[in-house]
PDB file of C-alpha atoms in Angstrom:
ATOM      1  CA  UNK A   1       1.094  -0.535  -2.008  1.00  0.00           C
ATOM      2  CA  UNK A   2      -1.429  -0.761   1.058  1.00  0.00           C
ATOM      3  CA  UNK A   3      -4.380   1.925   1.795  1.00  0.00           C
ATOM      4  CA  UNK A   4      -5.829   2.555   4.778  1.00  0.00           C
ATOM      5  CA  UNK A   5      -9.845   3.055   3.919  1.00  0.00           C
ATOM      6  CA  UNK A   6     -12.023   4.675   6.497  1.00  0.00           C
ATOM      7  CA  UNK A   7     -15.389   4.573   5.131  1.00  0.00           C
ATOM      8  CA  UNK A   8     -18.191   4.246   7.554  1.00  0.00           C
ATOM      9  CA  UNK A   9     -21.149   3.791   4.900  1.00  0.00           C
ATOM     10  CA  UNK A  10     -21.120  -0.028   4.685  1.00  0.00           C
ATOM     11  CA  UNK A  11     -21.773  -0.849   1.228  1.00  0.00           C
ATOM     12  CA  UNK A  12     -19.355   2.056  -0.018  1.00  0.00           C
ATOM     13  CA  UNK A  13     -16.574   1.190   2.490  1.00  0.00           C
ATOM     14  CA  UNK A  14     -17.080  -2.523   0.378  1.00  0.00           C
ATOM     15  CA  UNK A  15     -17.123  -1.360  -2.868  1.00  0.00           C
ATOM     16  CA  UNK A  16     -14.242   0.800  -2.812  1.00  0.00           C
ATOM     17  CA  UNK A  17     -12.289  -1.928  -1.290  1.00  0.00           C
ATOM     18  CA  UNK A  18     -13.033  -4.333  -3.956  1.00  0.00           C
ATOM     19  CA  UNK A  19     -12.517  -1.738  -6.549  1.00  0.00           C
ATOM     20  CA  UNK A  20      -8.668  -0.811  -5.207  1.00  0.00           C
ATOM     21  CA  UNK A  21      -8.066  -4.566  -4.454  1.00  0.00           C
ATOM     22  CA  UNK A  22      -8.601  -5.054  -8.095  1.00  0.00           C
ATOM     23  CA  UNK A  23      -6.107  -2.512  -9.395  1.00  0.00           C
ATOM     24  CA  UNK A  24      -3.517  -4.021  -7.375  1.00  0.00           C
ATOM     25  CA  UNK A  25      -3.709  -2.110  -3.939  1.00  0.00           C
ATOM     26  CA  UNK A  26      -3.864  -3.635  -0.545  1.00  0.00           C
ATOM     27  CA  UNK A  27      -6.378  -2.381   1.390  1.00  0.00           C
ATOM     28  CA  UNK A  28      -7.489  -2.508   5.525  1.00  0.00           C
ATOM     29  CA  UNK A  29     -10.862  -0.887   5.670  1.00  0.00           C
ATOM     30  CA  UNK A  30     -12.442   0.754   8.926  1.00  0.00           C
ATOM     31  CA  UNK A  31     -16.093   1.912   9.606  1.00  0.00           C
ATOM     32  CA  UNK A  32     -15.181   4.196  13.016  1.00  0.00           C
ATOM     33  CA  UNK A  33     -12.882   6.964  12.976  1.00  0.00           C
ATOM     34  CA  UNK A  34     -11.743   6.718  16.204  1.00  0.00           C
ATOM     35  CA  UNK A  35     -10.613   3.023  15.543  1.00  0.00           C
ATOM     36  CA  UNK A  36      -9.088   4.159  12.490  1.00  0.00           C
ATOM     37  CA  UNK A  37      -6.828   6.837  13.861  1.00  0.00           C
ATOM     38  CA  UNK A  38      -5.546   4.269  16.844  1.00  0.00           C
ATOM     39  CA  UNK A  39      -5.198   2.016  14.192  1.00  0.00           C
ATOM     40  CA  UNK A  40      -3.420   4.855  12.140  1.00  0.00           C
ATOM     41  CA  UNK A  41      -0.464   6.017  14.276  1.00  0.00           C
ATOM     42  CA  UNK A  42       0.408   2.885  15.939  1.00  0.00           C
ATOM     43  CA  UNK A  43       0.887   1.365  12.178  1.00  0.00           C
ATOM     44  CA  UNK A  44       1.436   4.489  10.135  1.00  0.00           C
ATOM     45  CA  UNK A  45       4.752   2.966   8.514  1.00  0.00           C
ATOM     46  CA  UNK A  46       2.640   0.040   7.127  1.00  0.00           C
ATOM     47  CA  UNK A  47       1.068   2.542   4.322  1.00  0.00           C
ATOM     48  CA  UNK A  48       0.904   4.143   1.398  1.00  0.00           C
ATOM     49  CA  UNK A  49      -2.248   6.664   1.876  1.00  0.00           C
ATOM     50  CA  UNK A  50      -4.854   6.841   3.916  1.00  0.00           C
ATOM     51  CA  UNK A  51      -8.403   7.730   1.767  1.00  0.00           C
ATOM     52  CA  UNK A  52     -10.401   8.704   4.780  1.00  0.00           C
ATOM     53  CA  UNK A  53     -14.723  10.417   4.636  1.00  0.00           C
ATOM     54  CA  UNK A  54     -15.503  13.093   6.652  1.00  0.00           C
ATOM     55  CA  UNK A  55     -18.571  12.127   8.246  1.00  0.00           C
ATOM     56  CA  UNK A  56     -17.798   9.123  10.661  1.00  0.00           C
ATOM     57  CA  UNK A  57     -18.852   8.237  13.928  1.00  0.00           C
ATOM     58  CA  UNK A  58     -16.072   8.244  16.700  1.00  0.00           C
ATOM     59  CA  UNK A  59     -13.785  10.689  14.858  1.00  0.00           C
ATOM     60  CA  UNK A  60     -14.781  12.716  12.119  1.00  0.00           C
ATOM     61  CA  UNK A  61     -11.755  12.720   8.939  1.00  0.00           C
ATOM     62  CA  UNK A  62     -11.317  16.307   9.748  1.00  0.00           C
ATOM     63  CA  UNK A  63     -10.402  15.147  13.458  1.00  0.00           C
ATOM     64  CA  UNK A  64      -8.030  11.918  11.781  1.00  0.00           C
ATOM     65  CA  UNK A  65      -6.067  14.526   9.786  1.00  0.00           C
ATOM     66  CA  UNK A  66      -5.420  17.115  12.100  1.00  0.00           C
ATOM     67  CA  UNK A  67      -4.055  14.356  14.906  1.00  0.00           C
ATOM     68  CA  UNK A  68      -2.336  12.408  11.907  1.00  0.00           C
ATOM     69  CA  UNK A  69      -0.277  15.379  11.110  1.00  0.00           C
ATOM     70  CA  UNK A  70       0.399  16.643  15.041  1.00  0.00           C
ATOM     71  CA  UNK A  71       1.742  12.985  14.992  1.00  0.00           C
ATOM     72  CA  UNK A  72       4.028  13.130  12.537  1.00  0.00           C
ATOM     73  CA  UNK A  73       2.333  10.943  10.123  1.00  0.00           C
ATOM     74  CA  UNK A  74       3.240  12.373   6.229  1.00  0.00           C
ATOM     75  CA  UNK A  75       1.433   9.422   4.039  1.00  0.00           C
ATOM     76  CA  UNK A  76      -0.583  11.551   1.466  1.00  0.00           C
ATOM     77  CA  UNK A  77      -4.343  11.708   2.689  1.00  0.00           C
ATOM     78  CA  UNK A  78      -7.726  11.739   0.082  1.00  0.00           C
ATOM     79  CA  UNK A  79     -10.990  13.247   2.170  1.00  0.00           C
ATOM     80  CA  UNK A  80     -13.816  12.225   1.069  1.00  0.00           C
ATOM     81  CA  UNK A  81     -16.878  14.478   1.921  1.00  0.00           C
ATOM     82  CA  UNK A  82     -20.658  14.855   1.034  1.00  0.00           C
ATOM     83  CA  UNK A  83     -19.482  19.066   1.364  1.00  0.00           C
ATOM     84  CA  UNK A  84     -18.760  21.397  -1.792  1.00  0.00           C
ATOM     85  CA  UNK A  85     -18.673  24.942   0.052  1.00  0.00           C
ATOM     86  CA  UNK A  86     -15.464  26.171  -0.515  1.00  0.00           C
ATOM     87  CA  UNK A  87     -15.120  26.816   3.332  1.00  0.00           C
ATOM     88  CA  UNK A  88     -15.556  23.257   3.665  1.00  0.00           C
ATOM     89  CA  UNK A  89     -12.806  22.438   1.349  1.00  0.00           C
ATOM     90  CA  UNK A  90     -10.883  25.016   3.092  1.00  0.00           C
ATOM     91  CA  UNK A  91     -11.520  23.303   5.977  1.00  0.00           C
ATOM     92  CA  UNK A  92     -10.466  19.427   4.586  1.00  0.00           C
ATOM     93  CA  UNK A  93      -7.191  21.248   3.406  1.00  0.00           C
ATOM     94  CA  UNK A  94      -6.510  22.917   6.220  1.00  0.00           C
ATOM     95  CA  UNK A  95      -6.682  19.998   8.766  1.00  0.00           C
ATOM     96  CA  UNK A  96      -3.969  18.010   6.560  1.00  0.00           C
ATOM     97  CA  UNK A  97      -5.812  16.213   4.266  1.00  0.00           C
ATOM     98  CA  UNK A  98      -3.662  16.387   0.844  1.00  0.00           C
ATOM     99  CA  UNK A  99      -6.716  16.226  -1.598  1.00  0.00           C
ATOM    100  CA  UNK A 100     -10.621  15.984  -1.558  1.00  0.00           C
ATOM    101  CA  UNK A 101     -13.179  14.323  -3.567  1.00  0.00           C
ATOM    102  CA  UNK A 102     -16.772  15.438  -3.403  1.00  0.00           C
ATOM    103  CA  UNK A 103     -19.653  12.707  -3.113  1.00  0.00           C
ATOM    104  CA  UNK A 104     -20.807  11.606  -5.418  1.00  0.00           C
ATOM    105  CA  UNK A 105     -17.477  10.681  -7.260  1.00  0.00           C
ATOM    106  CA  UNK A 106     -16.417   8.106  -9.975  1.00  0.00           C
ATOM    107  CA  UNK A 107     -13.959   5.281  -9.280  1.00  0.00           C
ATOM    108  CA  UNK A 108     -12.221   6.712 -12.219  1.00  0.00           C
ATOM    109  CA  UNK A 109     -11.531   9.815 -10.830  1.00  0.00           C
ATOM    110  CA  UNK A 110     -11.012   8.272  -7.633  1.00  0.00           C
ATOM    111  CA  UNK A 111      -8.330   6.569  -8.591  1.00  0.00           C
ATOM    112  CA  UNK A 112      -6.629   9.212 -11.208  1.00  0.00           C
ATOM    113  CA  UNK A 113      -6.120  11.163  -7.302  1.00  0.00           C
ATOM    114  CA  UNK A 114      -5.122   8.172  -5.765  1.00  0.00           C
ATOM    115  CA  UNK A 115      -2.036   7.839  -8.116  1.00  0.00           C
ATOM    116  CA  UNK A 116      -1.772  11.346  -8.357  1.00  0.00           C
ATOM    117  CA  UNK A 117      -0.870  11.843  -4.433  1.00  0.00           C
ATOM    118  CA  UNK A 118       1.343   8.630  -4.536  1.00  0.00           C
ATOM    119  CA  UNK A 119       3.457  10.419  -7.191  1.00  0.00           C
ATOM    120  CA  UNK A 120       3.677  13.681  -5.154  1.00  0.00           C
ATOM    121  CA  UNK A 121       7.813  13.828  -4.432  1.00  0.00           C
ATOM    122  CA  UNK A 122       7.346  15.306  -1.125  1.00  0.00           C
ATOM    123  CA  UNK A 123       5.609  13.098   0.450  1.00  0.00           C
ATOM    124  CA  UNK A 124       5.883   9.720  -2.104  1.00  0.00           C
ATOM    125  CA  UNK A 125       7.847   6.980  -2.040  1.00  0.00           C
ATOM    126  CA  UNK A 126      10.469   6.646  -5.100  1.00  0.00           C
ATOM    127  CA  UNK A 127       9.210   5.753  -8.480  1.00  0.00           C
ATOM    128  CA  UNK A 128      11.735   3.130  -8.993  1.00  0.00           C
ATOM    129  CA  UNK A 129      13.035   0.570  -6.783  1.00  0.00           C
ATOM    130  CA  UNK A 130      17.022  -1.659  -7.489  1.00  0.00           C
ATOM    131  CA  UNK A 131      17.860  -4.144  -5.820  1.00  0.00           C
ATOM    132  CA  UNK A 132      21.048  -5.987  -7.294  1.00  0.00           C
ATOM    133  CA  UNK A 133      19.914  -6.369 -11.033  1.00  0.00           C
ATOM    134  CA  UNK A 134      16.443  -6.080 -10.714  1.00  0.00           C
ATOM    135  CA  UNK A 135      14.517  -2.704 -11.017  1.00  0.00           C
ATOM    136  CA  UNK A 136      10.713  -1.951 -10.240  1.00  0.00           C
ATOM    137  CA  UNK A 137       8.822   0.727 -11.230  1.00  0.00           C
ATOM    138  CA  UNK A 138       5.744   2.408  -9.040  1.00  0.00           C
ATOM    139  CA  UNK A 139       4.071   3.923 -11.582  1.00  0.00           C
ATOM    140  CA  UNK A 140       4.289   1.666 -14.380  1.00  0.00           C
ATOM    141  CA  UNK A 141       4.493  -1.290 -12.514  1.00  0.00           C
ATOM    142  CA  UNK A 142       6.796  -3.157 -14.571  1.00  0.00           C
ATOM    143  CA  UNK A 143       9.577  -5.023 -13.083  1.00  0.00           C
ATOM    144  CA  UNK A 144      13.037  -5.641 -15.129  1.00  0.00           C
ATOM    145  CA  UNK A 145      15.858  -7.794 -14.550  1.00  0.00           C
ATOM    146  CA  UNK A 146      18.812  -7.077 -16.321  1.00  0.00           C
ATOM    147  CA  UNK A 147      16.804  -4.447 -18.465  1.00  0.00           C
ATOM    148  CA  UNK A 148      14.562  -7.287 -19.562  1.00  0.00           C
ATOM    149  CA  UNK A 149      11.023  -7.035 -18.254  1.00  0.00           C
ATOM    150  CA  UNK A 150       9.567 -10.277 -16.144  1.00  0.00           C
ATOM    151  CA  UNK A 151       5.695 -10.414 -15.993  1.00  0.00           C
ATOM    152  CA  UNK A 152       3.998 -10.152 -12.796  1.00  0.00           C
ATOM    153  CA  UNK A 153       0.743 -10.831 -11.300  1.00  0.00           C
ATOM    154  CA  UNK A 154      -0.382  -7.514  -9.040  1.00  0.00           C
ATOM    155  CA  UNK A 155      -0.124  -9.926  -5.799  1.00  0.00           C
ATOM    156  CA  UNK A 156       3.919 -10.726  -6.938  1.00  0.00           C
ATOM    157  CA  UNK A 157       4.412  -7.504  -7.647  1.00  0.00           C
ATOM    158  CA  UNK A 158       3.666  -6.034  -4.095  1.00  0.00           C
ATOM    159  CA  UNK A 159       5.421  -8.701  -2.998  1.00  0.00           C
ATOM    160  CA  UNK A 160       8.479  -7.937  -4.188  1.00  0.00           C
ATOM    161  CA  UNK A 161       8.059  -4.373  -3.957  1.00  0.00           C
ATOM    162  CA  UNK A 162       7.650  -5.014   0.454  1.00  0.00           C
ATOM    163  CA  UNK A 163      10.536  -7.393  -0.192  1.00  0.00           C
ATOM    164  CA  UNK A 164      13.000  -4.753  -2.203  1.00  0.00           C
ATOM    165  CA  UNK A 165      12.513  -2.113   0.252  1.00  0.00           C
ATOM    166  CA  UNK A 166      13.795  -4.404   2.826  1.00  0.00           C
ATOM    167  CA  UNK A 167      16.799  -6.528   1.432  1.00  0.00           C
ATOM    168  CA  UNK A 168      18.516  -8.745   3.913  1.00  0.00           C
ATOM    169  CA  UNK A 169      15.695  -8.616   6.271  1.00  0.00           C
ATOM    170  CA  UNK A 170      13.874 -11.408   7.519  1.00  0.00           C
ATOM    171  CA  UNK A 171      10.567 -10.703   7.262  1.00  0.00           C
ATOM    172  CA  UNK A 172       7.992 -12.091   9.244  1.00  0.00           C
ATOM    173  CA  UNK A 173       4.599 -13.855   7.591  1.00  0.00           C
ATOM    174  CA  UNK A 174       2.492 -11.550   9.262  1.00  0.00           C
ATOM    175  CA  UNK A 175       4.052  -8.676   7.978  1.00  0.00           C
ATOM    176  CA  UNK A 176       4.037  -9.978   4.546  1.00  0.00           C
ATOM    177  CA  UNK A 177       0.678 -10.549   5.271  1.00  0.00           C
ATOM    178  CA  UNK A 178      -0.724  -7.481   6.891  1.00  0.00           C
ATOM    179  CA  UNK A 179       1.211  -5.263   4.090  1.00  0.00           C
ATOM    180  CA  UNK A 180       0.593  -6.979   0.674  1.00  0.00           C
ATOM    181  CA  UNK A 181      -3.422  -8.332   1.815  1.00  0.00           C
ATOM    182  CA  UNK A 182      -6.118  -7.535   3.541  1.00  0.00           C
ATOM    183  CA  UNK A 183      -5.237  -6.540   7.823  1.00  0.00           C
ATOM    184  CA  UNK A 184      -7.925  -9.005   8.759  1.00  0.00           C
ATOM    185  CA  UNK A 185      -5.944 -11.614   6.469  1.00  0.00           C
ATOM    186  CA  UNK A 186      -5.416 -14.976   7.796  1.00  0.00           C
ATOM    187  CA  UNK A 187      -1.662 -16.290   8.648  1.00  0.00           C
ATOM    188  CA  UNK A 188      -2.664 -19.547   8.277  1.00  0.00           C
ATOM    189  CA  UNK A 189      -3.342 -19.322   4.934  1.00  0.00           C
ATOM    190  CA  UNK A 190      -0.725 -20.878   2.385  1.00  0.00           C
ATOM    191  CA  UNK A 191      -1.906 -18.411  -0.311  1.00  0.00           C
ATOM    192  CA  UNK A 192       1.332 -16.518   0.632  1.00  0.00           C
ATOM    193  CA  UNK A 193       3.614 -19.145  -0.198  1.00  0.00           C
ATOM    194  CA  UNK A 194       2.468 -19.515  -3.768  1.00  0.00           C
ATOM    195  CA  UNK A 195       2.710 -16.753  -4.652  1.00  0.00           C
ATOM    196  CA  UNK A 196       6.335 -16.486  -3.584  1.00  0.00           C
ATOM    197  CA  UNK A 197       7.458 -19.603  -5.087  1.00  0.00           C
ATOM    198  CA  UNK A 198       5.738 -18.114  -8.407  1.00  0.00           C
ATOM    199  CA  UNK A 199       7.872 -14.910  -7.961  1.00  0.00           C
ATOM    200  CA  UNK A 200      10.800 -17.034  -6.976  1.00  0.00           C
ATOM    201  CA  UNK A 201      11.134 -19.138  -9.532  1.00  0.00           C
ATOM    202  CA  UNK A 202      10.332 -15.938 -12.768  1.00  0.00           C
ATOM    203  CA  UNK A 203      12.867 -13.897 -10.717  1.00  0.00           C
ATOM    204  CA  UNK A 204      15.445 -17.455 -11.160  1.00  0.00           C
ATOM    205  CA  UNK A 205      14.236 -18.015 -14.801  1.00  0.00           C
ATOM    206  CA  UNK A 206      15.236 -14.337 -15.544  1.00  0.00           C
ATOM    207  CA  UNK A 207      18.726 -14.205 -13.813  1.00  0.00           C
ATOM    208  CA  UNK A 208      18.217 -12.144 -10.898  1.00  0.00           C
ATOM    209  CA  UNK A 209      20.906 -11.384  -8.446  1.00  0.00           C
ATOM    210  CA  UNK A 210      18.759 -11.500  -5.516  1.00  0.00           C
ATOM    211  CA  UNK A 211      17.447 -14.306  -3.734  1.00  0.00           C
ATOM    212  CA  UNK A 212      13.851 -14.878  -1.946  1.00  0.00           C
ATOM    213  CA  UNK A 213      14.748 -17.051   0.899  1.00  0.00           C
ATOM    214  CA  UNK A 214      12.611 -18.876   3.598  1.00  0.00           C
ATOM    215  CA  UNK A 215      13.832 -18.481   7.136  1.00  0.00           C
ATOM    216  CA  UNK A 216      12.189 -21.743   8.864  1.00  0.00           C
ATOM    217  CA  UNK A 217      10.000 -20.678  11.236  1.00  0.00           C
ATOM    218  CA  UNK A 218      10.060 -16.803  10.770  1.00  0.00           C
ATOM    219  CA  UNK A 219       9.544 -16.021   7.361  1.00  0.00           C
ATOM    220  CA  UNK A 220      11.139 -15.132   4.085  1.00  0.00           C
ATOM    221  CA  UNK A 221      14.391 -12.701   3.214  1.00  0.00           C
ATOM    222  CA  UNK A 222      15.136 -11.014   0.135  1.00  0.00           C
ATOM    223  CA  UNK A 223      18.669 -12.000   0.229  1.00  0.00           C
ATOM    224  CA  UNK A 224      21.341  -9.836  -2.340  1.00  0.00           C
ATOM    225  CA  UNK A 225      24.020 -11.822  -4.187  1.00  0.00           C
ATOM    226  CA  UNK A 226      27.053  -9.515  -4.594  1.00  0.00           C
ATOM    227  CA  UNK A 227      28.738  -9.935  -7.780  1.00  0.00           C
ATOM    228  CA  UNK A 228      26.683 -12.366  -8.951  1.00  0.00           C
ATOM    229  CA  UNK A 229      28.103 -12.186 -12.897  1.00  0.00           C
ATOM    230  CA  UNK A 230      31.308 -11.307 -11.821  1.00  0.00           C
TER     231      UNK A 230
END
């Protein structure tokens, strides 16, 4: 799943990044709010959430969230703020953020909200995720083929997920890329391929009925085989 960070305290915006990285998350962090909402609505459908401070030079969060939602854009939205008055929270609430966390916070807590909005049904994606025989779970995130599980690394398992909720598409590298790392991620990089030729070959070993395939040139395709055991 990929966040969208907008931080503009340096060390903070860093440390938060590393700290969702870690638990699996991709994340493309910003420092000005006004980059971060151009950013935001020209590439809303590449995200998951958006965890976005106040306080930020260019466009304050309150400013992000209000446009956001005038947009259209419905990925869940965390404010963070240095404000407690409950006018202020009114205020974070009000403008379409769909949670708060007051500064100074714990990562724990953080990221108890984080998975807390991305479970919210209204505006979530679906826990679980088929494709052919395989099944993926969001929350857990356990991945099954046949009902028996197949062990993942974080990096394969975002992989796949991008993959499953486009079967029979070719996707590009880039957008591999841009959704499972870091935006400022280089293409050249054949980090990428390893780690699909790793999930390629524990999907094989476990008998799945879908196919990674490399389009020459393009990218890769998550290709279904009908009736595979038929």
């Amino acid at each position: 799943m990929k966040i969208l960070l907008i931080e503009d305290d340096q060390a903070l915006n860093s440390s938060l990044k590393a700290s969702l990285e870690h638990e699996g998350y991709a994340v493309t962090p910003f420092l000005d709010g006004a980059k971060a909402l151009k950013h935001l609505l020209l590439n809303s459908m590449d995200y998951d959430m958006v965890i976005v401070d106040w306080m930020l030079p260019g466009k304050s969060g309150v400013e992000i969230c209000k446009e956001a939602r005038e947009r259209k854009v419905q990925i869940p939205m965390l404010m963070l703020t240095g404000k407690d008055a409950t006018t202020d929270k009114v205020n974070a609430l009000d403008s379409g953020a769909d949670d708060y966390l007051t500064k100074p916070f714990s990562l724990d807590e953080l990221l108890a909200r984080v998975r807390a909005l991305m479970r919210r049904p209204k505006q979530a994606l679906k826990n679980e995720l088929a494709c052919g025989n395989i099944i993926l779970n969001i929350s857990t995130r356990k991945v099954y083929c046949s009902n028996k599980e197949v062990q993942l690394t974080l990096k394969e398992f975002n992989i796949l997920e991008y993959f499953i909720r486009h079967p029979n598409q070719v996707l590009t590298r880039d957008e591999v890329l841009d959704h499972v790392w870091d935006y400022n991620f280089s293409s050249f990089s054949n980090i990428m391929d390893v780690h699909i030729n790793n999930l390629r070959k524990k999907l094989k070993k476990a008998g799945d009925s879908a196919s990674i395939e490399t389009v020459r040139g393009v990218g890769y395709r998550l290709k279904v085989i009908e009736n595979k055991n038929d």
